[in-house]
Amino acid sequence: MLRTALRNVLAHKARLMMTALAVLLGVAFVAGTLIFSDTVGSAVKKASEKNLDGVAVSVQAQADDNTPDIGKDGKRTTLVDAKLADTIRALPGVQSVRRNVNGTATVAGPDNVPLGHDWQNLAANFQPGKDGHDPRYPLLKGRGPAAGNEIALDEATAKASGHKIGDSVRLATDGPVLTKKLVGIVSTDDPQVTAGGSLTLFDTATAQKLFLHPGQFDELVIGAAPGADQQALTAKVSEVLPKKRATATSGTELAAEQSRMVASQNEALSQTLLTFAGIALFVGVFIIANTFTMLVSQRSREIALMRAIGASRRQVVRSVLAEAALLGLISSAVGFALGIGLAVGLRAVLDATGSGFPAGPVVISPAAVLSALGVGVVVTVLAAWLPSRKAAKIAPVEALNTVEAPPALRSLVLRNSLGAVITGLGVATMFYVSTLKEADDLPIAMVGGMLTLTGVIILAPLLSRPLVSLAGIVTTRLFGIGGKLAKENTLRNPRRTAATASALMIGLTLITGMTVVGNSAGQAMDKMTAQGLKADYKIGTTSSGLDPELSQKVADVPGVEATAPLRNTGFETPNSIMSLMGTDLSTIDKVTQLDFTSGSLPGAGGNDIAVSQEMAKMKGWHTGDTLDATFFDKKKAKLKIVGIYADNQLLGDSIGATSLAAPHQLVPKVETLLVKAQDGPSEELEKQIRHTLGDSPLLKVQDHADLRKENAANIEMVLNVSYGLLGMAVIIAVVGVVNTLAMSVFERTREIGMLRAVGLARSGIKQMVRLESVVIALFGAGLGIAVGVFCSWATGNLVSQGLPTYELLLPWGRLALFVLIAAAVGVLAALWPARRAARLNMLEAIGAQ
């Protein structure tokens, strides 16, 4: 029986090739994901370990709950100072103490565009030894910074900015723009920098002036003397630290923590990719099951002969499963090789988009090999299990006597009953989901969606009859006898039609659902952008905020009609925590749309505030109420509610005068500056505003179009990535259509010969096969789009909690495009089967058995 299984694989190479391709693609996805995750994880881990090389103990400054670590000047205050460093250096077992100052600095690139990714733009102090070199930041060119007007950059940042030794570099930390002379270029293994960030080095005094205070440090890195015990040394260091203001961590613990962080960072991406890989393999199941069902049907006489000469049912099952296992193993091996290329390509693509990972070799772990091969073989064997049982049930005499008769179709009553129950459960769950409003209820929605999709897949043979018959009316009228034959062939075996269409349906269900939600969310974000905003510009920074003095000067720029700074703080009442937006109450109504449901704007000063309608409703507050408030700086005040306004995303919970909010800000700053232009936004006015605000690379000056583009960018990125990943499932579905049609043509060889004999031309044969393919593709697309739209509607409330302006808006253009793509898929999938059918020799086809 094993030899028989091997012979069958070799005898049906062309028929099994498409099935092998489906398995191959799914396994490639799984293998590529696992290898990519292992490779990146290993590279980042090694880079982290190298970055911690020689670190026995790390002492890090901590904030105390009772002592703010950020002063009014915006600088941090720590108790890790030079005196503490000297104390630690004198401890037994300590060989060295490195004194680190850490911060962020953004370098302006060409056209003043900021380089790097905000929080990944690191700044530190260069600490040279007697030879002028810092072992942590090896010099590649020039020297280390030694004065206040000098800096060094990492190699990638210097290259991206186009700067060379001796150039003047514009950069910003968290204040005015700075101009420094580039005196050195260094290399670094810091994962944050190599993953798309930047590194700017100052001399120690300058770094302290920018980020801390003279003599203070963020971290002390302690090197141990030879033979010193790391844990014992950590305990000794902990004893001399100021309580609650600094912590000591051993190098071993730091390495373990970084490993956990690396694993956590890669986990989300890996799980996402594996989810799509699972979808691809799930789609492949339909193709595999379809292929083996058709092979069993075609080999019914052969199986009957085997049974007649003594093969048992169990042996027949084993033969089919062995054939499937062999196919799965070969396909998985090729798919794994393709997965290695996929992992390398994925890493290259991410590096090209600025997500640069540390250099390192491709890591192929035994777990990845076994998982990928195991998944491919198991999925193939499981998909072939039902066809194998069908093969085992063939009665020897019955099969031998009815070779010429079409195979009897099993009743669909049980299947339809099961499908109706599962679909009903899924639909009921989704209707229940439509009443839910918490994001935590998303798992319920996922279960409901899967039940609905599974139920529709089971009911697909039943649904195929009316839908295909309806399509057949169109094809018959447009294409005559070819269209009618296509309809009849599609309806001949509803199980096969359903299985073929289901593979395409799954991909389109997911794509449609994501497209509808993404389109609706994008439209909602556009509404939120425009809602309540009359200003032409919304100005902020990528750091902590704008200088209040500079913000005031924007009002004097020619062409500016009005400005309103938004300064955020907060306070607590006995039963709530609220944000308070301080602003210029005389101009705020010129830059925002404030609709009061009760009362009016608070007075020009004092402790009057207005609260949002949502907050007032939640807390039962009314105009005229007085609140006992404790601001975040621990100062108390009585605040009087003089108005209630319709919810406004820009203004948040409550608004008051700038004079009320500003004194309670821990760091004086303007989070957002709203600007109304006399003649609307213009490029010249934007330049003048930027110049007034210091031309900082941290500045974000956005008009309505910029805000819409920013909001849409994230959604479009998610959609495009999803399209790309789900495209794999659609490709596998196309393979399934090609495979089914090719094997169907083989089954109908004699029938096609008879059609040719009675006068149907070769072009008519091609047309018949093409129309059959298009009808199947459109059937799958129709079901997929319908289920996708239904699930999108049901989950609308879950999305609307984060987007109050969310409402379901169908992207008719894209849905129509999906239908056209499905039709095109049907045409393309039929090219080879239609050509094969048309080239059959008439007489040989009639004589075929």
mmCIF file of N, CA, C and O in Angstrom, residues 111-184:
data_model
loop_
_atom_site.group_PDB
_atom_site.id
_atom_site.type_symbol
_atom_site.label_atom_id
_atom_site.label_comp_id
_atom_site.label_asym_id
_atom_site.label_seq_id
_atom_site.Cartn_x
_atom_site.Cartn_y
_atom_site.Cartn_z
ATOM 1 N N ASP A 111 16.332 70.094 4.300
ATOM 2 C CA ASP A 111 15.052 70.815 4.296
ATOM 3 C C ASP A 111 14.427 70.877 5.699
ATOM 4 O O ASP A 111 13.201 70.941 5.844
ATOM 5 N N ASN A 112 15.277 70.819 6.717
ATOM 6 C CA ASN A 112 14.836 70.954 8.107
ATOM 7 C C ASN A 112 13.913 69.813 8.554
ATOM 8 O O ASN A 112 13.180 69.932 9.535
ATOM 9 N N VAL A 113 13.922 68.699 7.829
ATOM 10 C CA VAL A 113 13.105 67.543 8.196
ATOM 11 C C VAL A 113 13.798 66.803 9.337
ATOM 12 O O VAL A 113 14.992 66.488 9.247
ATOM 13 N N PRO A 114 13.098 66.518 10.435
ATOM 14 C CA PRO A 114 13.738 65.823 11.551
ATOM 15 C C PRO A 114 14.135 64.403 11.192
ATOM 16 O O PRO A 114 13.417 63.704 10.478
ATOM 17 N N LEU A 115 15.282 63.975 11.682
ATOM 18 C CA LEU A 115 15.765 62.623 11.436
ATOM 19 C C LEU A 115 15.391 61.718 12.605
ATOM 20 O O LEU A 115 15.219 62.169 13.728
ATOM 21 N N GLY A 116 15.310 60.421 12.334
ATOM 22 C CA GLY A 116 15.036 59.464 13.401
ATOM 23 C C GLY A 116 13.579 59.378 13.764
ATOM 24 O O GLY A 116 12.697 59.861 13.049
ATOM 25 N N HIS A 117 13.330 58.759 14.915
ATOM 26 C CA HIS A 117 11.959 58.507 15.368
ATOM 27 C C HIS A 117 11.769 58.984 16.804
ATOM 28 O O HIS A 117 11.783 58.203 17.745
ATOM 29 N N ASP A 118 11.642 60.258 16.996
ATOM 30 C CA ASP A 118 11.299 60.873 18.280
ATOM 31 C C ASP A 118 12.045 60.243 19.455
ATOM 32 O O ASP A 118 13.189 60.559 19.721
ATOM 33 N N TRP A 119 11.350 59.334 20.200
ATOM 34 C CA TRP A 119 11.914 58.794 21.429
ATOM 35 C C TRP A 119 13.168 57.961 21.192
ATOM 36 O O TRP A 119 13.910 57.664 22.124
ATOM 37 N N GLN A 120 13.441 57.588 19.942
ATOM 38 C CA GLN A 120 14.652 56.828 19.641
ATOM 39 C C GLN A 120 15.836 57.750 19.328
ATOM 40 O O GLN A 120 16.933 57.268 19.071
ATOM 41 N N ASN A 121 15.618 59.070 19.347
ATOM 42 C CA ASN A 121 16.696 60.017 19.076
ATOM 43 C C ASN A 121 17.433 60.301 20.388
ATOM 44 O O ASN A 121 17.105 61.230 21.114
ATOM 45 N N LEU A 122 18.411 59.487 20.683
ATOM 46 C CA LEU A 122 19.082 59.527 21.973
ATOM 47 C C LEU A 122 20.176 60.590 22.010
ATOM 48 O O LEU A 122 20.782 60.927 20.991
ATOM 49 N N ALA A 123 20.426 61.081 23.220
ATOM 50 C CA ALA A 123 21.544 62.002 23.472
ATOM 51 C C ALA A 123 22.272 61.508 24.716
ATOM 52 O O ALA A 123 21.654 60.958 25.634
ATOM 53 N N ALA A 124 23.574 61.684 24.752
ATOM 54 C CA ALA A 124 24.365 61.227 25.892
ATOM 55 C C ALA A 124 25.642 62.050 25.973
ATOM 56 O O ALA A 124 25.908 62.909 25.124
ATOM 57 N N ASN A 125 26.426 61.779 27.007
ATOM 58 C CA ASN A 125 27.696 62.489 27.182
ATOM 59 C C ASN A 125 28.855 61.601 26.763
ATOM 60 O O ASN A 125 28.895 60.403 27.060
ATOM 61 N N PHE A 126 29.792 62.195 26.046
ATOM 62 C CA PHE A 126 31.003 61.500 25.602
ATOM 63 C C PHE A 126 32.018 61.570 26.733
ATOM 64 O O PHE A 126 32.320 62.646 27.259
ATOM 65 N N GLN A 127 32.547 60.421 27.135
ATOM 66 C CA GLN A 127 33.461 60.366 28.278
ATOM 67 C C GLN A 127 34.807 59.782 27.840
ATOM 68 O O GLN A 127 35.016 58.573 27.873
ATOM 69 N N PRO A 128 35.715 60.640 27.426
ATOM 70 C CA PRO A 128 37.001 60.161 26.902
ATOM 71 C C PRO A 128 37.951 59.732 28.015
ATOM 72 O O PRO A 128 37.922 60.254 29.136
ATOM 73 N N GLY A 129 38.790 58.759 27.701
ATOM 74 C CA GLY A 129 39.861 58.382 28.601
ATOM 75 C C GLY A 129 41.095 59.224 28.321
ATOM 76 O O GLY A 129 41.030 60.258 27.634
ATOM 77 N N LYS A 130 42.227 58.783 28.823
ATOM 78 C CA LYS A 130 43.459 59.548 28.619
ATOM 79 C C LYS A 130 43.853 59.603 27.153
ATOM 80 O O LYS A 130 44.525 60.545 26.715
ATOM 81 N N ASP A 131 43.424 58.599 26.387
ATOM 82 C CA ASP A 131 43.754 58.588 24.956
ATOM 83 C C ASP A 131 42.751 59.370 24.117
ATOM 84 O O ASP A 131 42.860 59.429 22.883
ATOM 85 N N GLY A 132 41.737 59.976 24.756
ATOM 86 C CA GLY A 132 40.743 60.766 24.030
ATOM 87 C C GLY A 132 39.611 59.949 23.445
ATOM 88 O O GLY A 132 38.745 60.493 22.762
ATOM 89 N N HIS A 133 39.587 58.643 23.702
ATOM 90 C CA HIS A 133 38.554 57.758 23.153
ATOM 91 C C HIS A 133 37.592 57.311 24.250
ATOM 92 O O HIS A 133 37.980 57.142 25.409
ATOM 93 N N ASP A 134 36.325 57.111 23.846
ATOM 94 C CA ASP A 134 35.307 56.580 24.751
ATOM 95 C C ASP A 134 35.010 55.149 24.301
ATOM 96 O O ASP A 134 34.509 54.938 23.180
ATOM 97 N N PRO A 135 35.314 54.132 25.138
ATOM 98 C CA PRO A 135 35.131 52.737 24.702
ATOM 99 C C PRO A 135 33.688 52.388 24.355
ATOM 100 O O PRO A 135 33.446 51.467 23.578
ATOM 101 N N ARG A 136 32.722 53.124 24.940
ATOM 102 C CA ARG A 136 31.333 52.817 24.630
ATOM 103 C C ARG A 136 30.942 53.319 23.245
ATOM 104 O O ARG A 136 30.080 52.741 22.588
ATOM 105 N N TYR A 137 31.561 54.409 22.807
ATOM 106 C CA TYR A 137 31.246 54.996 21.507
ATOM 107 C C TYR A 137 32.532 55.138 20.705
ATOM 108 O O TYR A 137 33.142 56.215 20.663
ATOM 109 N N PRO A 138 32.988 54.058 20.061
ATOM 110 C CA PRO A 138 34.251 54.095 19.321
ATOM 111 C C PRO A 138 34.223 55.153 18.209
ATOM 112 O O PRO A 138 33.267 55.242 17.438
ATOM 113 N N LEU A 139 35.283 55.944 18.138
ATOM 114 C CA LEU A 139 35.382 56.997 17.118
ATOM 115 C C LEU A 139 35.733 56.392 15.767
ATOM 116 O O LEU A 139 36.638 55.560 15.649
ATOM 117 N N LEU A 140 35.005 56.818 14.747
ATOM 118 C CA LEU A 140 35.303 56.421 13.377
ATOM 119 C C LEU A 140 36.051 57.525 12.646
ATOM 120 O O LEU A 140 36.935 57.259 11.828
ATOM 121 N N LYS A 141 35.673 58.770 12.958
ATOM 122 C CA LYS A 141 36.332 59.935 12.354
ATOM 123 C C LYS A 141 36.367 61.053 13.386
ATOM 124 O O LYS A 141 35.492 61.159 14.246
ATOM 125 N N GLY A 142 37.364 61.930 13.277
ATOM 126 C CA GLY A 142 37.424 63.107 14.126
ATOM 127 C C GLY A 142 37.754 62.771 15.573
ATOM 128 O O GLY A 142 38.466 61.808 15.877
ATOM 129 N N ARG A 143 37.179 63.528 16.480
ATOM 130 C CA ARG A 143 37.433 63.381 17.913
ATOM 131 C C ARG A 143 36.123 63.567 18.682
ATOM 132 O O ARG A 143 35.085 63.896 18.112
ATOM 133 N N GLY A 144 36.182 63.371 19.971
ATOM 134 C CA GLY A 144 35.010 63.535 20.802
ATOM 135 C C GLY A 144 34.758 64.990 21.127
ATOM 136 O O GLY A 144 35.687 65.819 21.112
ATOM 137 N N PRO A 145 33.499 65.371 21.429
ATOM 138 C CA PRO A 145 33.181 66.765 21.788
ATOM 139 C C PRO A 145 33.851 67.129 23.114
ATOM 140 O O PRO A 145 33.843 66.343 24.065
ATOM 141 N N ALA A 146 34.444 68.340 23.166
ATOM 142 C CA ALA A 146 35.151 68.775 24.370
ATOM 143 C C ALA A 146 34.707 70.152 24.825
ATOM 144 O O ALA A 146 35.187 70.645 25.845
ATOM 145 N N ALA A 147 33.779 70.783 24.091
ATOM 146 C CA ALA A 147 33.321 72.130 24.447
ATOM 147 C C ALA A 147 31.822 72.221 24.192
ATOM 148 O O ALA A 147 31.215 71.350 23.549
ATOM 149 N N GLY A 148 31.221 73.302 24.700
ATOM 150 C CA GLY A 148 29.777 73.469 24.611
ATOM 151 C C GLY A 148 29.230 73.581 23.212
ATOM 152 O O GLY A 148 28.048 73.307 22.977
ATOM 153 N N ASN A 149 30.061 73.987 22.261
ATOM 154 C CA ASN A 149 29.576 74.179 20.889
ATOM 155 C C ASN A 149 29.925 72.997 19.984
ATOM 156 O O ASN A 149 29.855 73.113 18.765
ATOM 157 N N GLU A 150 30.272 71.827 20.567
ATOM 158 C CA GLU A 150 30.701 70.677 19.777
ATOM 159 C C GLU A 150 29.814 69.464 20.048
ATOM 160 O O GLU A 150 29.327 69.266 21.173
ATOM 161 N N ILE A 151 29.636 68.650 19.018
ATOM 162 C CA ILE A 151 28.898 67.395 19.175
ATOM 163 C C ILE A 151 29.552 66.311 18.328
ATOM 164 O O ILE A 151 30.379 66.589 17.446
ATOM 165 N N ALA A 152 29.165 65.079 18.605
ATOM 166 C CA ALA A 152 29.498 63.942 17.744
ATOM 167 C C ALA A 152 28.195 63.234 17.401
ATOM 168 O O ALA A 152 27.238 63.270 18.181
ATOM 169 N N LEU A 153 28.140 62.619 16.230
ATOM 170 C CA LEU A 153 26.949 61.904 15.786
ATOM 171 C C LEU A 153 27.305 60.464 15.452
ATOM 172 O O LEU A 153 28.469 60.162 15.133
ATOM 173 N N ASP A 154 26.310 59.582 15.510
ATOM 174 C CA ASP A 154 26.547 58.225 15.034
ATOM 175 C C ASP A 154 26.640 58.233 13.518
ATOM 176 O O ASP A 154 26.161 59.157 12.840
ATOM 177 N N GLU A 155 27.255 57.221 12.975
ATOM 178 C CA GLU A 155 27.572 57.184 11.547
ATOM 179 C C GLU A 155 26.323 57.282 10.671
ATOM 180 O O GLU A 155 26.288 58.026 9.691
ATOM 181 N N ALA A 156 25.259 56.532 11.026
ATOM 182 C CA ALA A 156 24.042 56.529 10.198
ATOM 183 C C ALA A 156 23.381 57.903 10.173
ATOM 184 O O ALA A 156 22.904 58.355 9.128
ATOM 185 N N THR A 157 23.344 58.584 11.326
ATOM 186 C CA THR A 157 22.714 59.913 11.386
ATOM 187 C C THR A 157 23.512 60.932 10.588
ATOM 188 O O THR A 157 22.939 61.769 9.871
ATOM 189 N N ALA A 158 24.849 60.864 10.704
ATOM 190 C CA ALA A 158 25.694 61.791 9.941
ATOM 191 C C ALA A 158 25.496 61.596 8.441
ATOM 192 O O ALA A 158 25.410 62.566 7.674
ATOM 193 N N LYS A 159 25.371 60.344 8.042
ATOM 194 C CA LYS A 159 25.166 60.052 6.619
ATOM 195 C C LYS A 159 23.800 60.529 6.156
ATOM 196 O O LYS A 159 23.663 61.128 5.077
ATOM 197 N N ALA A 160 22.763 60.278 6.975
ATOM 198 C CA ALA A 160 21.397 60.678 6.593
ATOM 199 C C ALA A 160 21.247 62.191 6.518
ATOM 200 O O ALA A 160 20.496 62.712 5.688
ATOM 201 N N SER A 161 21.952 62.902 7.401
ATOM 202 C CA SER A 161 21.842 64.372 7.405
ATOM 203 C C SER A 161 22.771 65.029 6.410
ATOM 204 O O SER A 161 22.668 66.231 6.150
ATOM 205 N N GLY A 162 23.711 64.238 5.863
ATOM 206 C CA GLY A 162 24.649 64.789 4.886
ATOM 207 C C GLY A 162 25.748 65.633 5.513
ATOM 208 O O GLY A 162 26.391 66.425 4.808
ATOM 209 N N HIS A 163 25.984 65.461 6.810
ATOM 210 C CA HIS A 163 26.986 66.271 7.495
ATOM 211 C C HIS A 163 28.339 65.586 7.516
ATOM 212 O O HIS A 163 28.441 64.358 7.649
ATOM 213 N N LYS A 164 29.406 66.410 7.459
ATOM 214 C CA LYS A 164 30.780 65.937 7.558
ATOM 215 C C LYS A 164 31.480 66.665 8.693
ATOM 216 O O LYS A 164 30.967 67.662 9.225
ATOM 217 N N ILE A 165 32.641 66.159 9.068
ATOM 218 C CA ILE A 165 33.401 66.770 10.149
ATOM 219 C C ILE A 165 33.643 68.250 9.833
ATOM 220 O O ILE A 165 34.073 68.609 8.736
ATOM 221 N N GLY A 166 33.338 69.109 10.807
ATOM 222 C CA GLY A 166 33.518 70.548 10.646
ATOM 223 C C GLY A 166 32.240 71.291 10.275
ATOM 224 O O GLY A 166 32.181 72.518 10.369
ATOM 225 N N ASP A 167 31.169 70.548 9.886
ATOM 226 C CA ASP A 167 29.914 71.200 9.503
ATOM 227 C C ASP A 167 29.167 71.697 10.746
ATOM 228 O O ASP A 167 29.331 71.178 11.852
ATOM 229 N N SER A 168 28.303 72.687 10.530
ATOM 230 C CA SER A 168 27.395 73.150 11.579
ATOM 231 C C SER A 168 26.112 72.339 11.504
ATOM 232 O O SER A 168 25.535 72.178 10.423
ATOM 233 N N VAL A 169 25.680 71.844 12.644
ATOM 234 C CA VAL A 169 24.507 70.966 12.702
ATOM 235 C C VAL A 169 23.420 71.645 13.523
ATOM 236 O O VAL A 169 23.676 72.111 14.634
ATOM 237 N N ARG A 170 22.191 71.683 12.952
ATOM 238 C CA ARG A 170 21.051 72.221 13.674
ATOM 239 C C ARG A 170 20.336 71.067 14.370
ATOM 240 O O ARG A 170 20.063 70.027 13.768
ATOM 241 N N LEU A 171 20.016 71.258 15.658
ATOM 242 C CA LEU A 171 19.335 70.223 16.410
ATOM 243 C C LEU A 171 18.510 70.860 17.513
ATOM 244 O O LEU A 171 18.666 72.049 17.816
ATOM 245 N N ALA A 172 17.646 70.076 18.097
ATOM 246 C CA ALA A 172 16.818 70.559 19.201
ATOM 247 C C ALA A 172 16.719 69.464 20.245
ATOM 248 O O ALA A 172 16.604 68.279 19.916
ATOM 249 N N THR A 173 16.776 69.862 21.511
ATOM 250 C CA THR A 173 16.578 68.915 22.603
ATOM 251 C C THR A 173 15.141 69.044 23.084
ATOM 252 O O THR A 173 14.271 68.299 22.688
ATOM 253 N N ASP A 174 14.892 70.023 23.924
ATOM 254 C CA ASP A 174 13.517 70.280 24.354
ATOM 255 C C ASP A 174 13.355 71.769 24.582
ATOM 256 O O ASP A 174 12.789 72.208 25.574
ATOM 257 N N GLY A 175 13.867 72.538 23.658
ATOM 258 C CA GLY A 175 13.832 73.988 23.805
ATOM 259 C C GLY A 175 14.207 74.633 22.489
ATOM 260 O O GLY A 175 13.918 74.092 21.416
ATOM 261 N N PRO A 176 14.887 75.766 22.535
ATOM 262 C CA PRO A 176 15.260 76.470 21.307
ATOM 263 C C PRO A 176 16.180 75.615 20.437
ATOM 264 O O PRO A 176 16.847 74.695 20.905
ATOM 265 N N VAL A 177 16.235 75.966 19.159
ATOM 266 C CA VAL A 177 17.124 75.267 18.231
ATOM 267 C C VAL A 177 18.568 75.578 18.579
ATOM 268 O O VAL A 177 18.926 76.723 18.884
ATOM 269 N N LEU A 178 19.400 74.553 18.546
ATOM 270 C CA LEU A 178 20.822 74.701 18.827
ATOM 271 C C LEU A 178 21.621 74.488 17.552
ATOM 272 O O LEU A 178 21.216 73.709 16.685
ATOM 273 N N THR A 179 22.734 75.178 17.435
ATOM 274 C CA THR A 179 23.650 74.967 16.316
ATOM 275 C C THR A 179 25.011 74.594 16.890
ATOM 276 O O THR A 179 25.601 75.362 17.660
ATOM 277 N N LYS A 180 25.475 73.404 16.544
ATOM 278 C CA LYS A 180 26.734 72.893 17.079
ATOM 279 C C LYS A 180 27.655 72.466 15.943
ATOM 280 O O LYS A 180 27.208 72.154 14.837
ATOM 281 N N LYS A 181 28.935 72.412 16.244
ATOM 282 C CA LYS A 181 29.932 71.992 15.269
ATOM 283 C C LYS A 181 30.154 70.490 15.391
ATOM 284 O O LYS A 181 30.372 69.968 16.484
ATOM 285 N N LEU A 182 30.090 69.788 14.272
ATOM 286 C CA LEU A 182 30.322 68.351 14.265
ATOM 287 C C LEU A 182 31.822 68.078 14.279
ATOM 288 O O LEU A 182 32.527 68.425 13.333
ATOM 289 N N VAL A 183 32.309 67.450 15.355
ATOM 290 C CA VAL A 183 33.744 67.196 15.481
ATOM 291 C C VAL A 183 34.084 65.712 15.451
ATOM 292 O O VAL A 183 35.264 65.347 15.366
ATOM 293 N N GLY A 184 33.053 64.847 15.545
ATOM 294 C CA GLY A 184 33.337 63.419 15.546
ATOM 295 C C GLY A 184 32.182 62.573 15.064
ATOM 296 O O GLY A 184 31.022 62.974 15.171
#
